[in-house]
Short mmCIF file of C-alpha atoms in Angstrom, two decimals:
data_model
loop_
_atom_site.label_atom_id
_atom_site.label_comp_id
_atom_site.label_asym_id
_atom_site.label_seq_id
_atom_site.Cartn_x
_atom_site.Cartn_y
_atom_site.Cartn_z
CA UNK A 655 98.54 -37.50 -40.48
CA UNK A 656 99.42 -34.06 -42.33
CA UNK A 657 102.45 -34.47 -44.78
CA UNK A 658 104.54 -31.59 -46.45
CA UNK A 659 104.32 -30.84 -50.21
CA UNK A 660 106.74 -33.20 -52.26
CA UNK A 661 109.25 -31.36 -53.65
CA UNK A 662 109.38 -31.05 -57.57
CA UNK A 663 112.62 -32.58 -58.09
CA UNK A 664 115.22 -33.32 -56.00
CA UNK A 665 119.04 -33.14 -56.75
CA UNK A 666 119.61 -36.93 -57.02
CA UNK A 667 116.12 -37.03 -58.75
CA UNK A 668 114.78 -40.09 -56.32
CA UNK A 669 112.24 -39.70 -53.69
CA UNK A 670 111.44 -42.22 -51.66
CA UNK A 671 109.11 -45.24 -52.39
CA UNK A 672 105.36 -45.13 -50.21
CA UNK A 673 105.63 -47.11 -46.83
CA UNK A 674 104.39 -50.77 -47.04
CA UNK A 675 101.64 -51.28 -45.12
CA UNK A 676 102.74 -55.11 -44.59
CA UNK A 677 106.27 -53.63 -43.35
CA UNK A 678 107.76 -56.42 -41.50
CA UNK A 679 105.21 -58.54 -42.05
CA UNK A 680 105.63 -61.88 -42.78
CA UNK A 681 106.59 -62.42 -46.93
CA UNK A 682 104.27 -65.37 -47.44
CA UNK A 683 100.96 -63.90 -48.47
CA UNK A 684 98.33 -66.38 -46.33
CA UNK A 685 100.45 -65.94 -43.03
CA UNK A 686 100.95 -62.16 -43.69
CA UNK A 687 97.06 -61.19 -44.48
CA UNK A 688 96.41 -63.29 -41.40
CA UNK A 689 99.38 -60.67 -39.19
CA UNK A 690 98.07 -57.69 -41.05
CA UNK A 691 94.36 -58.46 -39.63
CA UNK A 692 96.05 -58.59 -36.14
CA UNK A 693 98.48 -55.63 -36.54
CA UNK A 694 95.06 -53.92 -37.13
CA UNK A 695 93.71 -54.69 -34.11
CA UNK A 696 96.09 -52.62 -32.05
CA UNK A 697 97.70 -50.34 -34.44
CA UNK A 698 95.95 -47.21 -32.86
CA UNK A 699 96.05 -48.53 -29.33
CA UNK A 700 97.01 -46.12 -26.70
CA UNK A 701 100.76 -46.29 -26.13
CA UNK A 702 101.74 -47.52 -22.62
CA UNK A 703 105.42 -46.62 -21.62
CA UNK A 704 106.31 -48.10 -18.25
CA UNK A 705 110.17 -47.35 -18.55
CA UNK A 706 111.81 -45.12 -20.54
CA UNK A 707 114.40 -41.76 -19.97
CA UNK A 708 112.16 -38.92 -21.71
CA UNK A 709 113.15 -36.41 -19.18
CA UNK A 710 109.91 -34.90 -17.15
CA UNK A 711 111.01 -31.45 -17.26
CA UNK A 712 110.14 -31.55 -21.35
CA UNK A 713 106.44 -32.65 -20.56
CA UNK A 714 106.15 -29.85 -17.34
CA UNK A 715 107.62 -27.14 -19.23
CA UNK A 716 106.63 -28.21 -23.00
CA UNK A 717 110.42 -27.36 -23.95
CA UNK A 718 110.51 -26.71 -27.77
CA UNK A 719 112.76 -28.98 -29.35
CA UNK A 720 116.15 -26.90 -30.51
CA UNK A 721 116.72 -28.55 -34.17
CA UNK A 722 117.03 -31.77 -36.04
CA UNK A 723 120.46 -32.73 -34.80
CA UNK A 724 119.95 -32.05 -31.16
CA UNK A 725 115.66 -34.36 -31.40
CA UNK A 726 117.37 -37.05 -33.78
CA UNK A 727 121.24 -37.45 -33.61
CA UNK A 728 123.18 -35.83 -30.58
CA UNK A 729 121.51 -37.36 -27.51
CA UNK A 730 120.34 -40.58 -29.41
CA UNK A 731 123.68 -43.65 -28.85
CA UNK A 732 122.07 -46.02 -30.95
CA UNK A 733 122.82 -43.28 -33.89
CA UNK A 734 125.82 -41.61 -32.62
CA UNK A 735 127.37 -45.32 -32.25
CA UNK A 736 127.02 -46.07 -35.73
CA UNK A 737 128.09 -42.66 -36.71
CA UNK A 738 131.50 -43.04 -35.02
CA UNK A 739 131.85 -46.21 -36.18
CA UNK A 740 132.07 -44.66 -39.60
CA UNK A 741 134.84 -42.67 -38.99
CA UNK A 742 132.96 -39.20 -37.52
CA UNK A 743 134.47 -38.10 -34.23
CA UNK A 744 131.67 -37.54 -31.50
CA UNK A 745 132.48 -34.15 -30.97
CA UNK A 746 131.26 -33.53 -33.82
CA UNK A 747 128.00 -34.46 -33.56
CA UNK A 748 127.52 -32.64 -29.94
CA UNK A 749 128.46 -35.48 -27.27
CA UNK A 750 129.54 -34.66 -23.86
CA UNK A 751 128.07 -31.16 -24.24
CA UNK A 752 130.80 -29.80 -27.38
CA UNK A 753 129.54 -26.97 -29.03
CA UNK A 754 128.58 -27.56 -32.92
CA UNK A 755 127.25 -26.00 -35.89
CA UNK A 756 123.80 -28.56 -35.72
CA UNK A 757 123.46 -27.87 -39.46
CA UNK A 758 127.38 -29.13 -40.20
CA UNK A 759 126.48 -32.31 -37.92
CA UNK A 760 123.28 -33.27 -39.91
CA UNK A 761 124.95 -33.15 -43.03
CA UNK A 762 127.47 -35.42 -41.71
CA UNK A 763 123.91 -37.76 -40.57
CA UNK A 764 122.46 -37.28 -43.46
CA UNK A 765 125.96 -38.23 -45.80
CA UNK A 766 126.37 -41.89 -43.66
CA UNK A 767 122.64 -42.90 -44.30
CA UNK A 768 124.35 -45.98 -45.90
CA UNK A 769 125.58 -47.05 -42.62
CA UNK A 770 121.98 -47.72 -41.39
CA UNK A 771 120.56 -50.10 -44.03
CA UNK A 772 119.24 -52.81 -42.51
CA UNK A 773 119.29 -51.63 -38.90
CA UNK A 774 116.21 -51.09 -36.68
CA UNK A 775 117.86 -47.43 -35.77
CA UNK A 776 117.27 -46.86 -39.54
CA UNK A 777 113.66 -48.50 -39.69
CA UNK A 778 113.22 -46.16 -36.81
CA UNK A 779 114.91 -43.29 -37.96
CA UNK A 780 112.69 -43.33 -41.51
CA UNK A 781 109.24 -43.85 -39.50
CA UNK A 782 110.45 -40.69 -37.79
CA UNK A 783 110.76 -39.00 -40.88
CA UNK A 784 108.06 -40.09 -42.43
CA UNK A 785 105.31 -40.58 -39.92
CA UNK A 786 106.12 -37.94 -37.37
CA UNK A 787 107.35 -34.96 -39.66
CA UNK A 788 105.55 -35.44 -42.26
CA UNK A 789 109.44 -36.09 -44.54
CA UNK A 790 108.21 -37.61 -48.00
CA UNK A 791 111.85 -36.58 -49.15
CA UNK A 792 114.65 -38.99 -49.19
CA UNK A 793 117.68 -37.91 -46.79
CA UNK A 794 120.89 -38.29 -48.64
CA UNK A 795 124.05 -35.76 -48.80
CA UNK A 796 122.54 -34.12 -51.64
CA UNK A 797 118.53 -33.25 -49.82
CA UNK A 798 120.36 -33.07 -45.99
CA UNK A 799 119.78 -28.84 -46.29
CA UNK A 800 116.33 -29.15 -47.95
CA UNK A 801 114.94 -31.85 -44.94
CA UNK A 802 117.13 -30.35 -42.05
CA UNK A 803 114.90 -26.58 -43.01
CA UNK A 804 111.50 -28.76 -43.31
CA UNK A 805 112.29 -29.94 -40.16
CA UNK A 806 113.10 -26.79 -38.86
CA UNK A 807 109.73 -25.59 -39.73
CA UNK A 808 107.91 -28.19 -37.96
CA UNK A 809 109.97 -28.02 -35.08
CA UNK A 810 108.80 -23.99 -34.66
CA UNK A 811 105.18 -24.67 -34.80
CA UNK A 812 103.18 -25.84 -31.57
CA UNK A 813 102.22 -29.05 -32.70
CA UNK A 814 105.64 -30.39 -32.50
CA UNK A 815 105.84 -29.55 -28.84
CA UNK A 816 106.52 -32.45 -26.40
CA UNK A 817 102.71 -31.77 -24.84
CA UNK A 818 100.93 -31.90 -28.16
CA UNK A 819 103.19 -34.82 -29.77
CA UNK A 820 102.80 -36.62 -26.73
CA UNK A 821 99.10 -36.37 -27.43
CA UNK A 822 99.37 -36.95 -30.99
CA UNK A 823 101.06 -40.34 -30.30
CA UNK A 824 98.20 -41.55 -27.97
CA UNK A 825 100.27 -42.23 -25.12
CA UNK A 826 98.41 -43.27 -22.09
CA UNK A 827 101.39 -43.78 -19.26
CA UNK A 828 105.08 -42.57 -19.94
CA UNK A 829 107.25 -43.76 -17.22
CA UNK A 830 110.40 -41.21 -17.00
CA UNK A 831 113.50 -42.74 -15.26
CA UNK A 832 115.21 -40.30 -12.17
CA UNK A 833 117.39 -40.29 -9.33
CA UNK A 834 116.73 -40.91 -5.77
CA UNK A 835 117.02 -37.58 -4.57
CA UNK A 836 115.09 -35.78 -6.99
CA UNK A 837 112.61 -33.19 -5.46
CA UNK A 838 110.17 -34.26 -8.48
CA UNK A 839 108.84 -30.90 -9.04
CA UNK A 840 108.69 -31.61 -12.89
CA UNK A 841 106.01 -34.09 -11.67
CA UNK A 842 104.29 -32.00 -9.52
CA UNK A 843 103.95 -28.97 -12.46
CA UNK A 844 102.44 -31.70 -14.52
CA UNK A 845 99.91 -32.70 -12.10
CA UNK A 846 98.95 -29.80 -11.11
CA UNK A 847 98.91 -28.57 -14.79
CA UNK A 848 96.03 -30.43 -15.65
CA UNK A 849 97.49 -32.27 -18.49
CA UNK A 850 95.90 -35.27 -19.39
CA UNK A 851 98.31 -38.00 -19.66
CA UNK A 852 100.12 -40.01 -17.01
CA UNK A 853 103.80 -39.52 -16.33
CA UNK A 854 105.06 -41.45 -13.71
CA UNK A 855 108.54 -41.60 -11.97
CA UNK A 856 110.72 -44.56 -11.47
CA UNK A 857 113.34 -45.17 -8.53
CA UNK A 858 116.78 -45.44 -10.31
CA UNK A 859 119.39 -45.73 -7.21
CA UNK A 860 122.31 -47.49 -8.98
CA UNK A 861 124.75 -44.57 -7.81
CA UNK A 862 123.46 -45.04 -4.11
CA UNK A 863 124.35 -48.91 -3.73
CA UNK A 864 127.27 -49.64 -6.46
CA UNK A 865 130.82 -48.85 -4.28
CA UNK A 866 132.33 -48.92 -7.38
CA UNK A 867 130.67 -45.38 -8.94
CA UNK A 868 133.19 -42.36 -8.47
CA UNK A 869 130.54 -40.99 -6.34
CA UNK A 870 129.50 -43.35 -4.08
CA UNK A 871 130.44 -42.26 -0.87
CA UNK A 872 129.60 -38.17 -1.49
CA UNK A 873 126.21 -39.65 -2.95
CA UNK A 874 125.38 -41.76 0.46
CA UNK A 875 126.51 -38.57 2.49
CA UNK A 876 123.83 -36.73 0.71
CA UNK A 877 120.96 -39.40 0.75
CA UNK A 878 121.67 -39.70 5.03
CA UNK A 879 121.92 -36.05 5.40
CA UNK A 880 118.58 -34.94 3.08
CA UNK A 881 116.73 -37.66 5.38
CA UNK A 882 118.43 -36.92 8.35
CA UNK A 883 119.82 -40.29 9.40
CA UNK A 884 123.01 -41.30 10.92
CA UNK A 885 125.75 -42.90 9.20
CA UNK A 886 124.97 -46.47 9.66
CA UNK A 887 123.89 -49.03 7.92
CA UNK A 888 120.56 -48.97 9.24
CA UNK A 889 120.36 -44.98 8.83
CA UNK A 890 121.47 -46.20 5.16
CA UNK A 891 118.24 -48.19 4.77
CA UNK A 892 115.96 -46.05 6.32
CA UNK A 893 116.82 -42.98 4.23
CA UNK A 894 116.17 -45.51 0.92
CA UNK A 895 113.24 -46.25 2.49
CA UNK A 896 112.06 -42.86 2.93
CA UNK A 897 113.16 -41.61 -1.03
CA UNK A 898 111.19 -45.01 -2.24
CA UNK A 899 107.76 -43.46 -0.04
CA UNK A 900 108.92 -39.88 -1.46
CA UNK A 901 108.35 -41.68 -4.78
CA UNK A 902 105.41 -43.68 -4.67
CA UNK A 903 103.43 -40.49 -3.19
CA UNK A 904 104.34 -38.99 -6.76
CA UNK A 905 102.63 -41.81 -8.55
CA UNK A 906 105.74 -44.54 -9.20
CA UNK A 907 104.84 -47.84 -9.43
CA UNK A 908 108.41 -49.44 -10.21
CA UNK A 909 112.03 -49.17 -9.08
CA UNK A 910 114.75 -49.79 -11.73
CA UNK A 911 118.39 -51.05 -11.41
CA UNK A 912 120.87 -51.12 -14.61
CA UNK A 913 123.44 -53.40 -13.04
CA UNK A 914 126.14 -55.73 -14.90
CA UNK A 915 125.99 -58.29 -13.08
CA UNK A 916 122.87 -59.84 -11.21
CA UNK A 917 124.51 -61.77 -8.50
CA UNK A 918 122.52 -61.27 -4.72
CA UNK A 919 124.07 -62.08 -1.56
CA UNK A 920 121.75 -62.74 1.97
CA UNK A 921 123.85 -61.35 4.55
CA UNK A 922 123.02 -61.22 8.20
CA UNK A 923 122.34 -57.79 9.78
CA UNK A 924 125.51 -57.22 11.68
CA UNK A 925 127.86 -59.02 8.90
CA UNK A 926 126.20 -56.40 6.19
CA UNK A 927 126.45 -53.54 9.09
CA UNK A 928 130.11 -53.90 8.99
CA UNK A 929 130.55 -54.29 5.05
CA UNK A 930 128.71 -51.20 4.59
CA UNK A 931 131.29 -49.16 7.09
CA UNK A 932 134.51 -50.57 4.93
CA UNK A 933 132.36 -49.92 2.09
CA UNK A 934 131.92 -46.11 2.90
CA UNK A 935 135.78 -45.55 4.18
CA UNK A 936 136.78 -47.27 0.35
CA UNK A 937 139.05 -49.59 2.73
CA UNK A 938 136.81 -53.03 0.70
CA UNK A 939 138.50 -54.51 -1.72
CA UNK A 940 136.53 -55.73 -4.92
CA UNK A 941 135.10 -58.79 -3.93
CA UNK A 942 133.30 -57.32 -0.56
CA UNK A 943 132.57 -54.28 -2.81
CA UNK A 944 131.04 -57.01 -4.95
CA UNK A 945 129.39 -59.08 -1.95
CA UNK A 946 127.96 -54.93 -1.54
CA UNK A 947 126.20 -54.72 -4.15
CA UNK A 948 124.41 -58.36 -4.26
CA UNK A 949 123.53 -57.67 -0.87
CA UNK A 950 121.81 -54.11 -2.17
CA UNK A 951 120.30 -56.07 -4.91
CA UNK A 952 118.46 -58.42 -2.10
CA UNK A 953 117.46 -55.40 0.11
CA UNK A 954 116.20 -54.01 -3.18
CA UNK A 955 114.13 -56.60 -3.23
CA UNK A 956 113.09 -56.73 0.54
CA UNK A 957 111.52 -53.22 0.09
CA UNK A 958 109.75 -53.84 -3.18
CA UNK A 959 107.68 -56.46 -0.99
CA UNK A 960 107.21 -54.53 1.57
CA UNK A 961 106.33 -51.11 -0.10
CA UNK A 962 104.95 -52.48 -3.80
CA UNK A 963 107.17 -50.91 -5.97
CA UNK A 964 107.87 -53.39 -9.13
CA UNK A 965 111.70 -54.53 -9.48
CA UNK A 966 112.79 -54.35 -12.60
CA UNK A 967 116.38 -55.33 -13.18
CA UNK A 968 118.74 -54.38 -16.25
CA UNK A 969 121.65 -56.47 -16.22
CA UNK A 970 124.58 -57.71 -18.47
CA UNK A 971 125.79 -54.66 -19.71
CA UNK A 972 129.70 -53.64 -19.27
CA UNK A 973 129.53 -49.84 -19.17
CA UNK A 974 132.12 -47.32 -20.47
CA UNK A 975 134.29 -49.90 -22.43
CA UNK A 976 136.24 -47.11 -24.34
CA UNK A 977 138.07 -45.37 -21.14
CA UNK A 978 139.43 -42.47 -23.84
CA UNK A 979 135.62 -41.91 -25.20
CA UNK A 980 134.50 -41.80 -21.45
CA UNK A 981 136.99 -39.13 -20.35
CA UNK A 982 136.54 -37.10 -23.16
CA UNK A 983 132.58 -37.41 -23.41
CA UNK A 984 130.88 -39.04 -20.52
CA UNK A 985 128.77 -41.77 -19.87
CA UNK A 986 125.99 -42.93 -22.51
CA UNK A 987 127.86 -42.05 -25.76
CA UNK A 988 127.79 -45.63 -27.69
CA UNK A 989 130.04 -47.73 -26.36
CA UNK A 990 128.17 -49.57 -23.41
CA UNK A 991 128.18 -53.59 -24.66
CA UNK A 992 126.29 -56.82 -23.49
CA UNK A 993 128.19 -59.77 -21.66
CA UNK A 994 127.12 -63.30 -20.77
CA UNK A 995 124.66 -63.24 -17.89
CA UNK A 996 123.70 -65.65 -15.05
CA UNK A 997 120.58 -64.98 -13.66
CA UNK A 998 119.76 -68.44 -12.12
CA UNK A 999 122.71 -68.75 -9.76
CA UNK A 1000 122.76 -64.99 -9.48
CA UNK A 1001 119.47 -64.15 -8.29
CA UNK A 1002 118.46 -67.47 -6.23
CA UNK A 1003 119.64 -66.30 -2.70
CA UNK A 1004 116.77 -63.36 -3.64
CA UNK A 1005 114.24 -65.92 -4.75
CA UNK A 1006 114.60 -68.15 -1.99
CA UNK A 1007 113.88 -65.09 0.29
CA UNK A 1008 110.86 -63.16 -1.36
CA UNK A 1009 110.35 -65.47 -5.01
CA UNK A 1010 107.08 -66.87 -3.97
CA UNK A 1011 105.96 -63.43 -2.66
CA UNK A 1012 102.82 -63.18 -5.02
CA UNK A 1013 102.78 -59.33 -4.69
CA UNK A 1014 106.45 -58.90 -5.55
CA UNK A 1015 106.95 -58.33 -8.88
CA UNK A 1016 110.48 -58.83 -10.70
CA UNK A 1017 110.96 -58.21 -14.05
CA UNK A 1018 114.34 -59.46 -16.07
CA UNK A 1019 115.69 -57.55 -18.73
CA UNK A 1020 119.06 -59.11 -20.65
CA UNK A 1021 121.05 -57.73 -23.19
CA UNK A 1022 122.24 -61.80 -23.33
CA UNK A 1023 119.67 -63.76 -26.09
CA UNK A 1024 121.18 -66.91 -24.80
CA UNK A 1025 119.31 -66.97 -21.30
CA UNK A 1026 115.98 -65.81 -22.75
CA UNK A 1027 115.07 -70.27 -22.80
CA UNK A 1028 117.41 -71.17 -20.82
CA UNK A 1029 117.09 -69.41 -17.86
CA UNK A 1030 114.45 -66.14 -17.95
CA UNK A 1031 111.37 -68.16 -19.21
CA UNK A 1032 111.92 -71.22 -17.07
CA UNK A 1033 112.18 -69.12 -14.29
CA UNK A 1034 108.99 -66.97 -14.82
CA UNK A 1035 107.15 -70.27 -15.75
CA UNK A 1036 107.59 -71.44 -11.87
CA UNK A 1037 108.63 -68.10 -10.01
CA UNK A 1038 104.79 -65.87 -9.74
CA UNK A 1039 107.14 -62.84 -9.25
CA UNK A 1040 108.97 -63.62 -11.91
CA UNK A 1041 108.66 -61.66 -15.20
CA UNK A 1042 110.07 -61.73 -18.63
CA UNK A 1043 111.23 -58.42 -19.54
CA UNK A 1044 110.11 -57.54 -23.13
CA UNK A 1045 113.29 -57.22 -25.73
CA UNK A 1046 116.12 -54.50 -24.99
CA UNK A 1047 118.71 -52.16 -26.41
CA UNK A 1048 120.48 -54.32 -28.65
CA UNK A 1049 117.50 -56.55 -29.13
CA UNK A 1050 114.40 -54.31 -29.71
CA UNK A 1051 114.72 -54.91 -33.09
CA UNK A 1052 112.29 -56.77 -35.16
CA UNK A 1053 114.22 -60.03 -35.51
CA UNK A 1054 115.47 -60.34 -32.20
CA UNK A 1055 112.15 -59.58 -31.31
CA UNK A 1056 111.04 -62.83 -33.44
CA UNK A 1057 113.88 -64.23 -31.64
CA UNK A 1058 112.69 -63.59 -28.34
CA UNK A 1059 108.92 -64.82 -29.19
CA UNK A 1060 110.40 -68.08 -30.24
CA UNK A 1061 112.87 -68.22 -27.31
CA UNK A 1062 110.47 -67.71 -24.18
CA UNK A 1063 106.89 -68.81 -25.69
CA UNK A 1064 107.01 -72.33 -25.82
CA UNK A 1065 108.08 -72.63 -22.08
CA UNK A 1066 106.30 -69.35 -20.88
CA UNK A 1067 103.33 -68.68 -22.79
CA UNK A 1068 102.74 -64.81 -23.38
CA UNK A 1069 101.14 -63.99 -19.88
CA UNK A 1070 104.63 -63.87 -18.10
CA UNK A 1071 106.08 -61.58 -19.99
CA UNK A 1072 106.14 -57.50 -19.45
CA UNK A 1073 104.68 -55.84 -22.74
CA UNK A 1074 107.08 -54.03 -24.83
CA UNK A 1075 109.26 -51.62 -23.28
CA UNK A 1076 110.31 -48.66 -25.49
CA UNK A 1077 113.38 -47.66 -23.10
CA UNK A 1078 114.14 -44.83 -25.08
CA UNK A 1079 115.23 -40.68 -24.55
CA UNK A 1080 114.53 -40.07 -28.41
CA UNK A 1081 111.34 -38.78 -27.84
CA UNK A 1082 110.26 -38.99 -31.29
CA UNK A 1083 110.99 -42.68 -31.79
CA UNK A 1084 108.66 -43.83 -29.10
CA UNK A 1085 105.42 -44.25 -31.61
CA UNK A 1086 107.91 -46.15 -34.50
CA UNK A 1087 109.43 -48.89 -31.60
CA UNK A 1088 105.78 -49.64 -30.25
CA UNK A 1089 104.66 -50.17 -33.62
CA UNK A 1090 107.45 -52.00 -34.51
CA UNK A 1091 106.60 -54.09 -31.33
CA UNK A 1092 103.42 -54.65 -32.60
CA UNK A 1093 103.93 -55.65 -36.00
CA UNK A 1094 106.95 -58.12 -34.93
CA UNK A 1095 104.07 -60.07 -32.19
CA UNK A 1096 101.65 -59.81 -35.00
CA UNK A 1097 103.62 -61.73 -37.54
CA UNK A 1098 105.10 -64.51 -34.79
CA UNK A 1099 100.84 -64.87 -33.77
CA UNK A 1100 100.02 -65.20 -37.75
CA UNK A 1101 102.39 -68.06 -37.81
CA UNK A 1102 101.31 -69.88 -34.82
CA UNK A 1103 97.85 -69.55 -36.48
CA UNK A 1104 99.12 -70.75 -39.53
CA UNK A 1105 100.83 -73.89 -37.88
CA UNK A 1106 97.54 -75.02 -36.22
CA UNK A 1107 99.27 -73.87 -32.90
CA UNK A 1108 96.78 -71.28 -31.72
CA UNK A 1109 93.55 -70.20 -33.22
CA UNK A 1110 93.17 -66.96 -34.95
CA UNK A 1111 90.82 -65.79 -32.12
CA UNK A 1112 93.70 -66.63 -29.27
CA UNK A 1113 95.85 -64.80 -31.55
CA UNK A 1114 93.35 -61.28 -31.05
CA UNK A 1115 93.04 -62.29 -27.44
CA UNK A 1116 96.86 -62.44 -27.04
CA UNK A 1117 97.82 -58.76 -29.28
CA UNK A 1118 94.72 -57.11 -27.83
CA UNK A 1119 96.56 -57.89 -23.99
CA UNK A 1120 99.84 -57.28 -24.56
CA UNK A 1121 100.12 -53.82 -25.85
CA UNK A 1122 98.02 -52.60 -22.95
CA UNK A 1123 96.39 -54.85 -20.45
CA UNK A 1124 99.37 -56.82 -19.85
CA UNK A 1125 102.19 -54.21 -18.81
CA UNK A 1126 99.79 -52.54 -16.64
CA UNK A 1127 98.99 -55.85 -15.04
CA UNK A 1128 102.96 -56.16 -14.63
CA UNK A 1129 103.96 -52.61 -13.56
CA UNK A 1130 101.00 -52.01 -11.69
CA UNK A 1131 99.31 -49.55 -13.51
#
């Protein structure tokens, strides 16, 4: 990988020390020669990326990137978060669409590096730097001009378009993340483009079943009209059904749903046929809207059986908790948290109907370490639709990651799980999380070598599956 020219001196006179190559590897020298020999085993394997919110139209139209602030602070929350958390007013970095001087808003980045220490986002944020730009400069207040024009540079040249970098990272499958109704002509150019990779669409239709989104009922007018159905309940589920085949003919293979909480309710026909008509006038009241929604979450379900799509489920997570920040910026701008989660209560009127259904695959993503052994890896250990949903958001970091290992492998194995999930829009970061990925399983496999637990040969077996056999296997790829 090219690098730029170190600069002479800088104003703080420090640059910043060479990358480890046993980076979060584990510290005691037998075990950590023993990762290091598995880490190398997959290090250069091809990148699969079954969910994720890279938006197509930057792959269709190879969209340049702007400048530094807008590819590594404004539209990533895991910085921006941390940012305001300091002190720094999100306007000022470019949330909910405010105008900025992008220069101004690094400096203030590149001022608060302190606040990252320790963090994956700053792990992340220095592979970026490093490994992607070619950055062998340390960012601090006094260098944030000197990297933020470096940057710059890079950013104008064609290798540091989305098509080439997309290349350069060896991804094999990148899974983008879009609404129902989208016409998927971003898709289409692609295909028809010629360009190697795969980029695949998922089925996101949280606005379409969730009475409870501002939308709802102008969204559900839209969905019955574009598909010409009537407004019942039926119509309702045809009209899904048709977006879901609109889908799948553009290569998806998976439907997503970002819920809070994963309750599902089995309904008879007429009983739900009724719900969904107080539904749609808003005459419910919040626990039918709620019986609504785990009744969706079932149906959801129902068609993933029938038409193959994998379910993958996102729950736990209490969106919008600052009211203020949402009115002023929108949705996505840091301040979405975990809750406690119930999955085994929640999602057994689904499993009784379709959880033996050896085609149907479910995958469980939690936000909620605390049901990783006591409920997610129990459940995939008995359920064959059942999947464990790799590490997310607030624990794709390498020691929740360790966490997680420890957590689900003893009842699970490694075979029920999904392969890491990058789950990111920061383009950029999408080689530094799978190789964090990688490193973190390396290290927990050295140590189950080292413990007479597995052999070293299991141990390539298992790395060499799950950074590429394994989620294909899952999201049917």
């Amino acid at each position: 990988m090219s690098t730029l020219t170190p600069l002479a001196a800088t104003p703080d006179g420090t640059l910043p020390e060479p990358r480890d190559p046993y980076r979060l590897l584990p510290g005691d020298r037998r075990t950590r020669d023993i990762a290091h020999a598995l880490y190398e085993r997959v290090a250069t394997a091809p990148i699969v990326s079954p969910h994720g919110h890279v938006p197509a139209e930057w792959i269709a139209r190879d969209i340049p990137f702007s400048d530094p602030t807008a590819l590594l602070v404004t539209h990533d929350h895991y910085v921006t978060r941390l940012l305001h958390a300091s002190g720094i007013d999100l306007a000022e970095l470019g949330a909910g669409g405010h105008r900025i001087d992008p220069r101004a808003a690094w400096r203030l980045f590149a001022e608060r590096q302190a606040v990252f220490a320790g963090t994956a986002t700053g792990y992340w944020i220095d592979e970026e730097l490093r490994n992607v730009l070619g950055i062998d400069l340390a960012l601090s207040a006094e260098t944030a001009d000197a990297v933020y024009d470096r940057i710059q540079e890079k950013l104008d040249t064609p290798g540091f378009r989305p098509r080439a970098l997309f290349e350069r990272f060896g991804i094999e499958v990148l899974a983008t993340t879009d609404d129902p109704l989208d016409d998927l002509r971003f898709h289409d150019e692609i295909a028809a483009s010629g360009f190697p990779g795969r980029v695949l669409p998922t089925f996101r239709p949280d606005r379409y079943l969730d009475p409870d989104s501002a939308t709802f009922a102008d969204d559900v007018a839209r969905l019955l009209a574009g598909e010409g159905q009537a407004t019942s309940f039926r119509g309702y589920l045809t009209a899904l059904e048709a977006r879901r085949a609109h889908f799948i003919r553009h290569g998806a293979t998976s439907a997503d749903h970002g819920i809070e909480d994963p309750a599902t309710v089995d309904l008879a026909d007429g009983e739900a046929a009724q719900l969904f008509q107080r539904v749609l006038s808003g005459r419910a009241d919040a626990a039918e809207r709620q019986t609504f929604r785990g009744h969706m979450l079932l149906q959801m379900a129902r068609m993933s059986v029938e038409d193959g799509l994998v379910m993958t489920v996102h729950a736990g997570v209490i969106r919008n908790h600052s009211t203020a920040t949402f009115e002023r910026f929108g949705a996505d701008t840091g301040h979405d948290f975990p809750r406690r989660t119930d999955f085994v209560r929640g999602l057994r009127p689904l499993l009784e109907r379709f959880g033996l259904e050896k085609s149907f695959h479910l995958v469980l993503f939690t936000v909620d370490e605390t049901v990783y052994s006591r409920e997610i890896a129990p459940m995939a250990s008995f359920y064959p639709s059942v999947y464990i949903g790799a590490p997310w958001w607030f624990l794709d970091a390498p020691d929740a990651m360790a966490r997680f290992r420890s957590a689900v492998t003893e009842s699970a194995g490694f075979s029920r799980g999904s392969g890491f999930i990058d789950d990111t829009r920061a383009f950029l970061s999408i080689p530094a999380r799978h190789d964090t990925a990688r490193r973190a399983d390396a290290g927990f496999l050295a140590r189950l070598v080292r413990e007479g637990r597995i052999t070293e040969a299991t141990a390539g077996k298992v790395i060499d599956d799950i950074v590429g056999p394994q989620p294909k296997r899952v999201f049917k790829l």
